[in-house]
Short mmCIF file of C-alpha atoms in Angstrom, two decimals:
data_model
loop_
_atom_site.label_atom_id
_atom_site.label_comp_id
_atom_site.label_asym_id
_atom_site.label_seq_id
_atom_site.Cartn_x
_atom_site.Cartn_y
_atom_site.Cartn_z
CA MET C 225 186.07 55.31 132.33
CA LYS C 226 182.40 54.38 132.52
CA ASN C 227 181.71 57.22 134.96
CA ARG C 228 183.43 59.70 132.68
CA LYS C 229 181.24 58.52 129.78
CA ASN C 230 178.04 58.86 131.82
CA ASN C 231 179.04 62.33 132.92
CA TYR C 232 179.61 63.24 129.30
CA ILE C 233 176.12 62.03 128.33
CA TYR C 234 174.51 63.86 131.24
CA TYR C 235 176.32 67.02 130.20
CA TRP C 236 174.87 66.92 126.69
CA GLN C 237 171.41 66.05 127.97
CA LEU C 238 171.45 69.04 130.30
CA LEU C 239 172.70 71.27 127.51
CA PHE C 240 169.94 70.05 125.15
CA LEU C 241 167.31 70.57 127.85
CA ALA C 242 168.53 74.10 128.43
CA VAL C 243 168.33 74.87 124.72
CA VAL C 244 164.77 73.48 124.54
CA ILE C 245 163.68 75.55 127.54
CA LEU C 246 165.31 78.66 126.12
CA PHE C 247 163.74 78.14 122.65
CA GLY C 248 160.33 77.42 124.13
CA SER C 249 160.52 80.56 126.21
CA ALA C 250 161.40 82.58 123.13
CA CYS C 251 158.44 81.10 121.19
CA GLN C 252 156.09 81.95 124.01
CA GLU C 253 157.36 85.52 123.95
CA GLU C 254 156.73 85.74 120.18
CA GLN C 255 153.22 84.19 120.35
CA MET C 256 150.44 86.76 119.69
CA GLU C 257 148.00 87.45 122.46
CA PRO C 258 144.30 87.10 121.52
CA PRO C 259 142.29 90.32 121.05
CA VAL C 260 139.97 91.53 123.77
CA ILE C 261 136.92 93.83 123.23
CA THR C 262 135.81 95.74 126.32
CA GLY C 263 133.41 98.31 124.83
CA VAL C 264 132.17 100.31 121.83
CA ILE C 265 132.05 104.11 121.47
CA ASN C 266 130.99 106.58 118.79
CA TYR C 267 133.67 107.48 116.27
CA GLU C 268 133.29 111.21 116.85
CA ALA C 269 135.27 114.02 118.41
CA SER C 270 134.94 114.60 122.14
CA PRO C 271 132.52 115.02 123.86
CA ASN C 272 130.45 112.90 121.42
CA ASP C 273 132.74 109.86 121.62
CA THR C 274 130.43 108.26 124.14
CA ALA C 275 129.81 104.61 124.90
CA VAL C 276 126.97 103.05 122.89
CA THR C 277 124.74 100.05 123.47
CA THR C 278 123.09 100.11 120.03
CA ILE C 279 124.81 100.52 116.67
CA GLN C 280 123.44 100.60 113.14
CA THR C 281 124.53 99.59 109.66
CA GLY C 282 126.77 102.16 108.00
CA GLN C 283 127.82 103.70 111.33
CA TRP C 284 131.48 104.29 112.19
CA VAL C 285 132.42 103.03 115.67
CA VAL C 286 135.50 102.47 117.82
CA LEU C 287 136.06 99.07 119.41
CA LEU C 288 137.96 99.42 122.69
CA GLY C 289 140.06 96.69 124.27
CA GLN C 290 143.47 95.07 124.09
CA ASN C 291 145.68 93.51 121.41
CA LEU C 292 143.57 95.04 118.64
CA SER C 293 146.40 96.27 116.40
CA THR C 294 146.90 92.80 114.90
CA VAL C 295 143.22 92.16 114.10
CA THR C 296 142.74 91.06 110.49
CA GLN C 297 138.96 90.69 110.36
CA VAL C 298 135.94 92.22 112.10
CA ASN C 299 132.43 90.77 111.75
CA PHE C 300 129.14 92.37 112.73
CA GLY C 301 126.39 89.79 112.97
CA SER C 302 128.69 87.37 111.11
CA VAL C 303 129.02 89.82 108.18
CA PRO C 304 132.62 90.96 107.48
CA ALA C 305 133.36 94.68 107.59
CA THR C 306 135.87 96.39 105.32
CA ILE C 307 138.80 97.30 107.56
CA ASN C 308 141.58 99.87 107.34
CA THR C 309 144.53 98.90 109.54
CA ALA C 310 145.73 102.50 109.54
CA LEU C 311 142.87 103.14 111.97
CA PHE C 312 143.99 100.38 114.35
CA ALA C 313 145.89 100.71 117.62
CA ASP C 314 146.58 98.20 120.37
CA GLY C 315 143.79 99.58 122.55
CA SER C 316 141.29 100.68 119.87
CA LEU C 317 140.04 99.83 116.41
CA VAL C 318 137.97 102.08 114.10
CA VAL C 319 135.60 100.35 111.70
CA GLN C 320 132.39 100.98 109.74
CA LEU C 321 129.46 98.59 110.08
CA PRO C 322 128.63 96.82 106.79
CA ASP C 323 125.23 96.36 105.21
CA ILE C 324 123.67 93.37 106.95
CA PRO C 325 121.08 91.03 105.37
CA PHE C 326 119.21 90.67 108.66
CA GLU C 327 116.83 88.06 107.27
CA SER C 328 119.68 85.64 106.50
CA VAL C 329 121.77 86.05 109.68
CA PRO C 330 121.10 83.44 112.42
CA ALA C 331 119.39 85.04 115.41
CA ASP C 332 122.10 83.89 117.82
CA GLU C 333 124.78 85.66 115.74
CA LEU C 334 122.95 88.88 114.89
CA ASN C 335 124.05 91.03 117.83
CA ILE C 336 127.66 89.84 118.10
CA VAL C 337 130.81 91.73 117.13
CA THR C 338 133.75 89.44 116.38
CA ALA C 339 137.42 90.48 116.09
CA ILE C 340 139.88 87.92 114.69
CA SER C 341 143.68 87.89 114.68
CA GLU C 342 146.40 85.24 114.51
CA GLY C 343 146.36 85.21 118.30
CA GLY C 344 142.72 84.24 118.55
CA MET C 345 139.22 85.67 118.52
CA ALA C 346 137.18 88.04 120.68
CA THR C 347 133.42 88.56 120.75
CA PHE C 348 131.27 91.34 122.17
CA ASN C 349 127.48 91.48 122.48
CA ILE C 350 125.75 94.70 121.40
CA ASN C 351 122.42 95.58 119.78
CA ILE C 352 122.86 95.93 115.99
CA ILE C 353 120.09 97.55 113.94
CA GLY C 354 119.48 98.81 110.40
CA ASP C 355 116.70 99.83 108.04
CA PRO C 356 113.35 98.21 108.84
CA LEU C 357 112.52 95.05 106.94
CA ILE C 358 109.14 93.31 106.72
CA ALA C 359 109.26 89.54 106.21
CA HIS C 360 105.54 88.74 106.42
CA VAL C 361 102.30 89.72 108.12
CA ARG C 362 100.37 87.60 110.62
CA SER C 363 96.94 87.90 112.13
CA GLY C 364 96.96 89.74 115.43
CA GLU C 365 95.01 86.93 117.09
CA ALA C 366 96.48 84.65 119.74
CA ALA C 367 98.03 81.31 118.75
CA PRO C 368 97.09 79.09 117.02
CA ASN C 369 95.09 81.65 115.01
CA ASP C 370 98.06 83.97 114.39
CA THR C 371 98.47 82.66 110.85
CA VAL C 372 100.22 84.43 107.97
CA VAL C 373 97.76 86.64 106.08
CA ASN C 374 97.83 87.78 102.45
CA VAL C 375 94.84 90.12 102.51
CA LEU C 376 94.14 93.05 104.85
CA TYR C 377 90.85 94.77 105.66
CA PRO C 378 90.19 98.15 107.31
CA GLY C 379 90.26 97.81 111.09
CA ASP C 380 92.24 94.54 111.12
CA GLU C 381 94.71 94.05 113.96
CA ILE C 382 97.84 92.55 112.47
CA ASN C 383 101.33 91.52 113.51
CA ILE C 384 104.03 92.83 111.16
CA VAL C 385 107.00 90.48 111.45
CA GLY C 386 110.52 91.37 110.39
CA TYR C 387 113.63 93.18 111.58
CA ASN C 388 114.42 96.60 113.05
CA LEU C 389 110.76 97.43 113.54
CA LYS C 390 110.94 99.07 116.98
CA ASP C 391 110.06 102.73 117.45
CA ALA C 392 108.39 103.35 114.10
CA THR C 393 107.86 106.97 113.17
CA GLU C 394 105.13 106.03 110.66
CA ILE C 395 103.28 102.89 109.63
CA ALA C 396 101.00 103.58 106.67
CA PHE C 397 98.58 101.53 104.59
CA GLN C 398 98.21 102.86 101.04
CA GLY C 399 99.54 106.15 102.41
CA ILE C 400 97.06 106.35 105.32
CA ALA C 401 98.94 106.47 108.64
CA ALA C 402 98.06 104.09 111.47
CA ASP C 403 97.74 105.20 115.11
CA LEU C 404 101.22 104.66 116.56
CA SER C 405 100.06 105.16 120.14
CA LYS C 406 98.49 101.69 120.06
CA VAL C 407 101.44 99.82 118.52
CA VAL C 408 102.94 97.00 120.59
CA TYR C 409 106.53 96.04 119.76
CA THR C 410 108.45 92.82 120.32
CA ASP C 411 112.04 92.05 119.29
CA THR C 412 110.95 91.09 115.77
CA SER C 413 107.43 92.42 115.27
CA ALA C 414 104.98 95.28 115.60
CA ILE C 415 101.31 94.72 116.40
CA VAL C 416 99.27 97.48 114.77
CA GLN C 417 95.70 98.16 113.65
CA VAL C 418 94.93 98.91 110.02
CA PRO C 419 93.09 102.27 109.89
CA ALA C 420 89.33 101.76 109.87
CA ASP C 421 88.91 104.35 107.10
CA LEU C 422 91.30 104.18 104.15
CA SER C 423 89.53 106.84 102.10
CA GLY C 424 91.95 109.11 100.30
CA SER C 425 94.49 106.34 99.75
CA ASN C 426 97.45 107.19 97.53
CA ALA C 427 97.02 105.43 94.18
CA LEU C 428 100.80 105.13 93.87
CA LEU C 429 100.87 103.14 97.13
CA ALA C 430 97.96 100.84 96.42
CA ASN C 431 98.28 97.48 98.20
CA THR C 432 101.39 98.67 100.03
CA ILE C 433 102.48 98.96 103.67
CA THR C 434 105.15 101.62 104.20
CA TYR C 435 107.16 101.38 107.41
CA THR C 436 109.45 104.19 108.60
CA THR C 437 111.85 104.53 111.53
CA ASP C 438 114.55 107.04 112.38
CA ILE C 439 117.01 104.74 110.61
CA GLY C 440 115.21 104.27 107.30
CA ALA C 441 112.09 103.04 105.53
CA THR C 442 110.78 100.00 103.70
CA SER C 443 107.66 98.93 101.84
CA PHE C 444 105.79 95.63 101.67
CA SER C 445 103.27 94.56 99.03
CA ILE C 446 100.08 92.92 100.26
CA ARG C 447 96.49 93.07 99.05
CA ILE C 448 94.51 95.68 100.97
CA VAL C 449 90.75 95.43 100.54
CA GLY C 450 89.49 98.86 101.35
CA PRO C 451 88.29 101.91 99.48
CA PRO C 452 88.58 101.89 95.70
CA VAL C 453 91.77 103.11 94.05
CA ILE C 454 91.92 104.33 90.44
CA LEU C 455 95.31 103.80 88.82
CA ASN C 456 94.60 104.60 85.18
CA ILE C 457 91.84 105.83 82.88
CA SER C 458 91.75 104.65 79.28
CA LEU C 459 90.26 107.88 77.90
CA GLU C 460 90.18 111.10 79.92
CA VAL C 461 88.53 113.29 77.28
CA PRO C 462 85.81 111.05 75.79
CA PHE C 463 83.22 112.03 73.24
CA GLU C 464 79.64 110.96 73.85
CA GLY C 465 79.39 107.24 73.09
CA ASP C 466 83.09 106.46 73.65
CA MET C 467 83.95 103.48 75.86
CA VAL C 468 85.89 104.39 79.01
CA HIS C 469 87.73 101.93 81.24
CA LEU C 470 88.88 102.64 84.80
CA PHE C 471 91.71 100.41 86.05
CA GLY C 472 92.46 99.99 89.74
CA PHE C 473 91.42 98.03 92.84
CA ASN C 474 88.41 97.32 95.02
CA PHE C 475 85.65 98.22 92.56
CA THR C 476 83.02 96.44 94.63
CA ALA C 477 79.86 97.43 96.52
CA ILE C 478 79.84 100.70 94.56
CA GLN C 479 77.46 103.34 95.88
CA SER C 480 78.20 106.17 93.44
CA LEU C 481 80.42 107.07 90.49
CA THR C 482 80.85 110.48 88.87
CA PHE C 483 83.00 111.35 85.85
CA ALA C 484 83.71 115.06 85.35
CA GLY C 485 80.69 115.93 87.48
CA THR C 486 78.33 113.61 85.61
CA GLU C 487 76.85 110.66 87.47
CA ILE C 488 77.51 107.27 85.87
CA THR C 489 74.92 104.62 86.73
CA ASP C 490 75.33 102.11 83.90
CA TYR C 491 78.68 100.32 84.12
CA GLN C 492 80.27 96.87 84.20
CA VAL C 493 82.95 95.64 86.61
CA GLU C 494 85.42 92.82 85.98
CA ASP C 495 87.47 91.19 88.77
CA GLU C 496 86.94 94.25 90.97
CA SER C 497 89.78 95.89 89.01
CA VAL C 498 88.29 97.12 85.71
CA LEU C 499 85.20 99.32 85.52
CA SER C 500 83.81 100.12 82.06
CA PHE C 501 81.06 102.45 80.83
CA VAL C 502 79.91 104.29 77.74
CA SER C 503 80.50 108.00 78.16
CA PRO C 504 77.46 110.24 78.23
CA ALA C 505 77.64 113.82 76.99
CA LEU C 506 79.85 115.77 79.40
CA ALA C 507 79.21 119.41 80.22
CA GLN C 508 82.27 120.29 82.31
CA SER C 509 85.63 119.15 83.59
CA GLY C 510 86.17 117.58 86.99
CA PRO C 511 87.73 114.63 88.81
CA VAL C 512 86.58 111.03 88.83
CA GLU C 513 84.94 110.16 92.15
CA ILE C 514 83.97 106.67 93.24
CA THR C 515 82.40 105.69 96.57
CA THR C 516 81.93 102.15 97.90
CA LEU C 517 80.86 100.71 101.23
CA ALA C 518 84.56 100.65 102.18
CA GLY C 519 85.29 104.30 101.38
CA SER C 520 85.89 106.69 98.51
CA PHE C 521 88.55 107.80 96.03
CA THR C 522 88.93 111.02 94.03
CA THR C 523 91.52 111.59 91.31
CA VAL C 524 93.95 114.47 91.87
CA PHE C 525 93.47 115.56 88.24
CA ASN C 526 90.46 116.54 86.17
CA VAL C 527 89.05 114.61 83.24
CA ASN C 528 87.25 116.13 80.26
CA ASP C 529 89.60 119.08 80.75
CA ILE C 530 89.59 119.88 77.05
CA ALA C 531 88.69 123.55 77.57
CA TYR C 532 91.86 124.07 79.62
CA ILE C 533 93.95 121.99 77.22
CA ASN C 534 92.81 123.99 74.20
CA SER C 535 93.17 127.37 75.92
CA GLY C 536 96.67 126.58 77.25
CA GLY C 537 98.52 127.15 80.49
CA VAL C 538 101.20 125.60 82.68
CA GLY C 539 101.66 121.95 81.71
CA ILE C 540 100.15 122.29 78.22
CA LEU C 541 103.01 121.46 75.84
CA ALA C 542 101.18 121.10 72.51
CA ASN C 543 97.43 121.22 71.84
CA MET C 544 97.78 121.51 68.03
CA GLU C 545 95.50 124.55 67.99
CA TRP C 546 96.53 127.86 66.40
CA GLY C 547 97.99 130.08 69.09
CA ASP C 548 100.67 130.13 71.77
CA TYR C 549 100.21 126.45 72.68
CA PHE C 550 100.16 124.96 69.18
CA GLY C 551 103.43 123.30 70.20
CA TRP C 552 104.48 121.33 67.12
CA GLY C 553 107.84 122.18 65.53
CA TRP C 554 107.16 122.19 61.80
CA GLY C 555 109.02 120.33 59.11
CA ASN C 556 110.68 117.34 60.77
CA GLY C 557 110.06 113.91 59.26
CA ASP C 558 106.87 112.23 58.13
CA VAL C 559 104.65 114.21 60.49
CA ASN C 560 101.58 116.04 59.23
CA ILE C 561 98.74 118.04 60.69
CA TYR C 562 95.10 117.21 59.93
CA ALA C 563 91.79 118.92 60.57
CA SER C 564 88.82 117.59 62.51
CA ASP C 565 86.45 119.30 60.07
CA PRO C 566 85.90 117.47 56.74
CA ASN C 567 85.15 120.84 55.11
CA SER C 568 88.22 122.67 56.39
CA GLY C 569 90.17 122.71 53.13
CA TRP C 570 93.59 123.05 54.70
CA PRO C 571 94.72 121.28 56.81
CA SER C 572 93.00 118.37 55.12
CA TYR C 573 90.67 115.88 56.78
CA ASN C 574 91.92 112.32 57.46
CA SER C 575 89.09 109.78 57.41
CA ASP C 576 91.25 107.16 59.19
CA TYR C 577 91.21 109.25 62.37
CA GLY C 578 88.24 111.55 61.92
CA VAL C 579 87.58 114.13 64.61
CA GLY C 580 90.25 115.15 67.14
CA TYR C 581 90.02 117.24 70.29
CA GLY C 582 89.84 120.62 68.65
CA ALA C 583 90.48 121.88 65.17
CA MET C 584 93.64 119.83 64.50
CA TYR C 585 95.86 116.88 65.43
CA LEU C 586 99.08 115.23 64.19
CA VAL C 587 99.72 111.97 62.35
CA TYR C 588 103.20 110.46 62.62
CA LYS C 589 104.40 107.76 60.21
CA SER C 590 107.53 105.65 60.04
CA ALA C 591 108.78 103.30 57.35
CA PRO C 592 110.21 99.95 58.54
CA LEU C 593 113.26 100.37 60.77
CA GLU C 594 116.30 98.12 60.68
CA ALA C 595 117.67 96.79 63.98
CA GLY C 596 119.04 99.72 66.00
CA GLU C 597 117.63 102.35 63.64
CA ASP C 598 115.56 105.34 64.76
CA GLY C 599 114.25 108.71 63.66
CA TYR C 600 116.06 110.76 66.31
CA LEU C 601 118.22 113.69 65.28
CA ASP C 602 119.63 116.22 67.74
CA GLY C 603 118.55 119.20 65.70
CA TRP C 604 116.12 119.89 62.87
CA GLY C 605 115.32 116.96 60.63
CA GLY C 606 115.07 113.32 61.51
CA ASN C 607 111.77 111.49 61.54
CA GLN C 608 110.46 112.78 64.85
CA ILE C 609 107.82 114.96 66.47
CA LEU C 610 109.37 118.10 67.92
CA ILE C 611 107.16 119.31 70.78
CA ASN C 612 107.26 122.97 71.82
CA ASP C 613 110.64 124.01 70.44
CA GLY C 614 110.14 127.32 72.25
CA GLY C 615 110.26 125.52 75.58
CA GLY C 616 107.02 124.71 77.39
CA GLN C 617 106.41 125.13 81.12
CA TRP C 618 106.06 121.54 82.33
CA VAL C 619 105.25 122.17 86.00
CA PRO C 620 104.97 125.20 88.29
CA THR C 621 108.39 126.35 89.49
CA GLU C 622 107.49 125.47 93.09
CA ASN C 623 107.15 121.81 92.03
CA LEU C 624 110.52 121.38 90.33
CA ASP C 625 111.87 119.30 93.21
CA ASP C 626 108.86 116.95 93.23
CA SER C 627 109.34 113.24 92.66
CA GLY C 628 108.75 112.10 89.10
CA ASP C 629 106.12 109.72 90.50
CA ASN C 630 103.88 112.71 91.24
CA TRP C 631 103.59 113.94 87.64
CA ALA C 632 102.82 112.33 84.29
CA LEU C 633 103.25 113.14 80.62
CA LYS C 634 99.87 112.57 78.96
CA PHE C 635 98.58 112.70 75.41
CA GLU C 636 95.79 111.24 73.29
CA MET C 637 96.78 108.60 70.74
CA ASN C 638 94.83 106.82 68.00
CA VAL C 639 96.35 103.70 66.41
CA THR C 640 94.25 102.36 63.54
CA LYS C 641 96.90 100.18 61.87
CA PRO C 642 98.52 97.23 63.72
CA TRP C 643 101.63 98.22 65.68
CA SER C 644 103.90 95.30 66.58
CA GLY C 645 107.39 96.74 66.97
CA GLY C 646 109.35 99.92 67.29
CA THR C 647 109.51 101.73 70.61
CA LEU C 648 108.01 105.18 70.92
CA CYS C 649 110.68 107.24 72.73
CA PHE C 650 110.44 110.57 74.56
CA ARG C 651 113.53 112.68 75.17
CA THR C 652 113.80 116.26 76.45
CA ALA C 653 116.31 118.81 75.19
CA SER C 654 117.50 119.62 78.70
CA ALA C 655 118.29 115.99 79.59
CA SER C 656 118.72 113.93 76.43
CA ASN C 657 120.41 111.15 78.41
CA TYR C 658 117.02 110.30 79.96
CA ILE C 659 114.51 108.43 77.78
CA ALA C 660 110.95 107.27 78.44
CA ARG C 661 109.78 104.28 76.40
CA TYR C 662 106.25 103.36 75.32
CA GLU C 663 105.86 99.89 73.79
CA PRO C 664 102.34 98.49 74.41
CA TRP C 665 102.95 95.69 71.90
CA LYS C 666 105.73 94.20 74.04
CA VAL C 667 104.73 91.07 75.98
CA SER C 668 108.27 89.99 76.90
CA ALA C 669 111.83 90.30 75.63
CA THR C 670 111.05 87.71 72.96
CA LYS C 671 107.30 88.05 72.40
CA SER C 672 105.11 90.82 71.00
CA VAL C 673 101.52 91.22 69.86
CA ALA C 674 100.12 93.67 67.33
CA VAL C 675 98.00 96.39 68.94
CA THR C 676 95.47 98.96 67.79
CA THR C 677 93.24 101.28 69.77
CA ASP C 678 89.48 101.58 69.77
CA GLY C 679 89.57 105.20 68.71
CA TRP C 680 91.40 107.80 70.78
CA GLN C 681 93.02 106.68 74.04
CA THR C 682 94.75 108.66 76.79
CA ILE C 683 98.35 107.57 77.32
CA SER C 684 99.88 108.36 80.71
CA ILE C 685 103.64 108.08 81.26
CA PRO C 686 104.93 108.89 84.77
CA LEU C 687 107.88 111.26 84.66
CA SER C 688 109.69 108.67 86.77
CA ALA C 689 109.64 106.49 83.62
CA PHE C 690 112.36 108.73 82.15
CA ARG C 691 115.48 106.64 82.72
CA LEU C 692 119.14 106.44 81.78
CA ASN C 693 120.65 103.74 79.54
CA ASP C 694 118.10 103.77 76.72
CA GLY C 695 115.23 104.13 79.16
CA GLU C 696 116.07 101.04 81.22
CA GLY C 697 118.51 102.43 83.82
CA ASP C 698 118.14 104.67 86.83
CA SER C 699 115.12 106.97 86.97
CA ILE C 700 115.19 110.73 87.45
CA SER C 701 115.39 111.74 91.11
CA LYS C 702 113.21 114.85 90.72
CA VAL C 703 111.20 116.59 88.02
CA SER C 704 113.85 119.25 87.36
CA ASP C 705 116.25 116.53 86.15
CA LEU C 706 114.34 116.67 82.84
CA LEU C 707 114.01 120.43 82.55
CA ASN C 708 115.78 123.72 82.81
CA ALA C 709 116.35 123.62 86.56
CA ASP C 710 115.58 127.32 86.97
CA SER C 711 112.54 127.80 84.74
CA GLY C 712 110.94 124.36 84.54
CA LYS C 713 110.85 124.66 80.75
CA THR C 714 112.19 122.52 77.91
CA TYR C 715 111.15 121.04 74.58
CA MET C 716 110.79 117.36 73.73
CA ARG C 717 111.39 114.97 70.85
CA VAL C 718 109.13 111.98 70.17
CA TYR C 719 110.46 109.34 67.79
CA LEU C 720 110.46 105.65 66.98
CA HIS C 721 113.48 103.41 67.77
CA ASN C 722 113.90 99.75 66.90
CA TYR C 723 115.54 98.02 69.89
CA ARG C 724 114.88 94.57 68.43
CA THR C 725 117.13 92.49 66.17
CA SER C 726 114.57 92.21 63.35
CA THR C 727 113.12 94.86 61.06
CA THR C 728 109.90 96.55 62.16
CA GLU C 729 106.71 96.99 60.14
CA ASN C 730 105.32 100.36 59.09
CA PHE C 731 104.09 102.56 61.91
CA GLU C 732 101.32 105.14 61.85
CA ALA C 733 99.38 106.85 64.65
CA ALA C 734 97.61 110.11 65.44
CA PHE C 735 98.54 112.32 68.43
CA ASP C 736 96.97 115.25 70.26
CA ASN C 737 97.13 117.20 73.52
CA PHE C 738 100.65 116.70 74.90
CA ARG C 739 100.53 117.85 78.52
CA VAL C 740 102.01 117.29 82.00
CA VAL C 741 99.60 116.85 84.93
CA ARG C 742 99.60 115.58 88.50
CA ARG C 743 99.13 111.87 89.09
#
């Protein structure tokens, strides 16, 4: 009986063992195999679907290997990519590289592709690149003198440190290109010499390194002590005795200064960035030219160009003189024309503003505005200045595709009464969704200061300042965005808008010489 019982127990033990073995075998068959990556190729039709050893952000690629159909996540340099499983197969996987913040990815993870599934994880090493990025600049000297630098001088040898810097197509300092034949590259840097002569620097790129590769471009702000750069001029059409201020950089060791062809020898300089002088009598128009021991700079536009402004031409929108370029649309709002001559009769003379830049100028007034109120009206009426309702030619037709940074809306303005609120807005008829804002009284979102001008001042507004979303959104991409794209013509409305939550004070100012010129 005992033997029969033992046999019975052995029978059930063997049966249980068989079930365990069978179940375990079935589980092993259902277990997912880990992915394997064996290579990367271009995601293009044959014969361009070739193997690659370098890939870049935004590029579509095919990962080759095994067990890839069950992959749920793909990382490039530890950054997850957006995946579409419809593009997956067991032996291949199509995916687009994500944007990668190279500066925040650990160096040992940067050039690794990772594929993850329930069965495991696969990695593959490949060179991953993107747009160039400059982190900082070091001296080009050997250690320990290769310290980080914050100021550059002409002729300096420097080490630009960052990411994706190899094989630059241009390295420029204030727009002046360096000699690429002498550049030495490492994995994370480029050793380059600052050009010895930075004369002719681009004022829009002052104190800026621009770095370009076949992949993209970047810019880096750093002080560059070189030739002078003029960014702005307080008054471009001064009368004799008017104070003129030049704003810019590197106004030091000055050898010569001319303003509209007239030499200026008596001037004051503050912090190497503001140069001031009393204007002499000027006999002609011409650029501003300044030469220092480090180089020279010449404006791309003329000053004292009043003869051209008053005679008219391309870019002259409203000179307030009788004739084809008078430019003011009559009868809208509290806007009136005044004469420069006290004995003119009509238009009358306004002693608050005195003499303008020809026979006449405008004065625009606004009563206090409630929060959100303005003088704009899409048509006749409203409290606004209507400029050239016939449609003025802003730029030559061949320049319609230029960047808005290359051109500026300019006018002379005289503010004798304190102005502490209310934004002066500019809006063209061809693109009323773009607005440029002028608010010199604004210190911050919560602070303002009342401003006046010391007589007439030249106001310069880059066309790139025309932006969406009440003038605070995206800028225009090209000049024609503001104009009739075929002719380069349009008219413009100038009005006051209260973007603040409190009521504004009265506003009053004189205007003359609306024009568009190169920057």
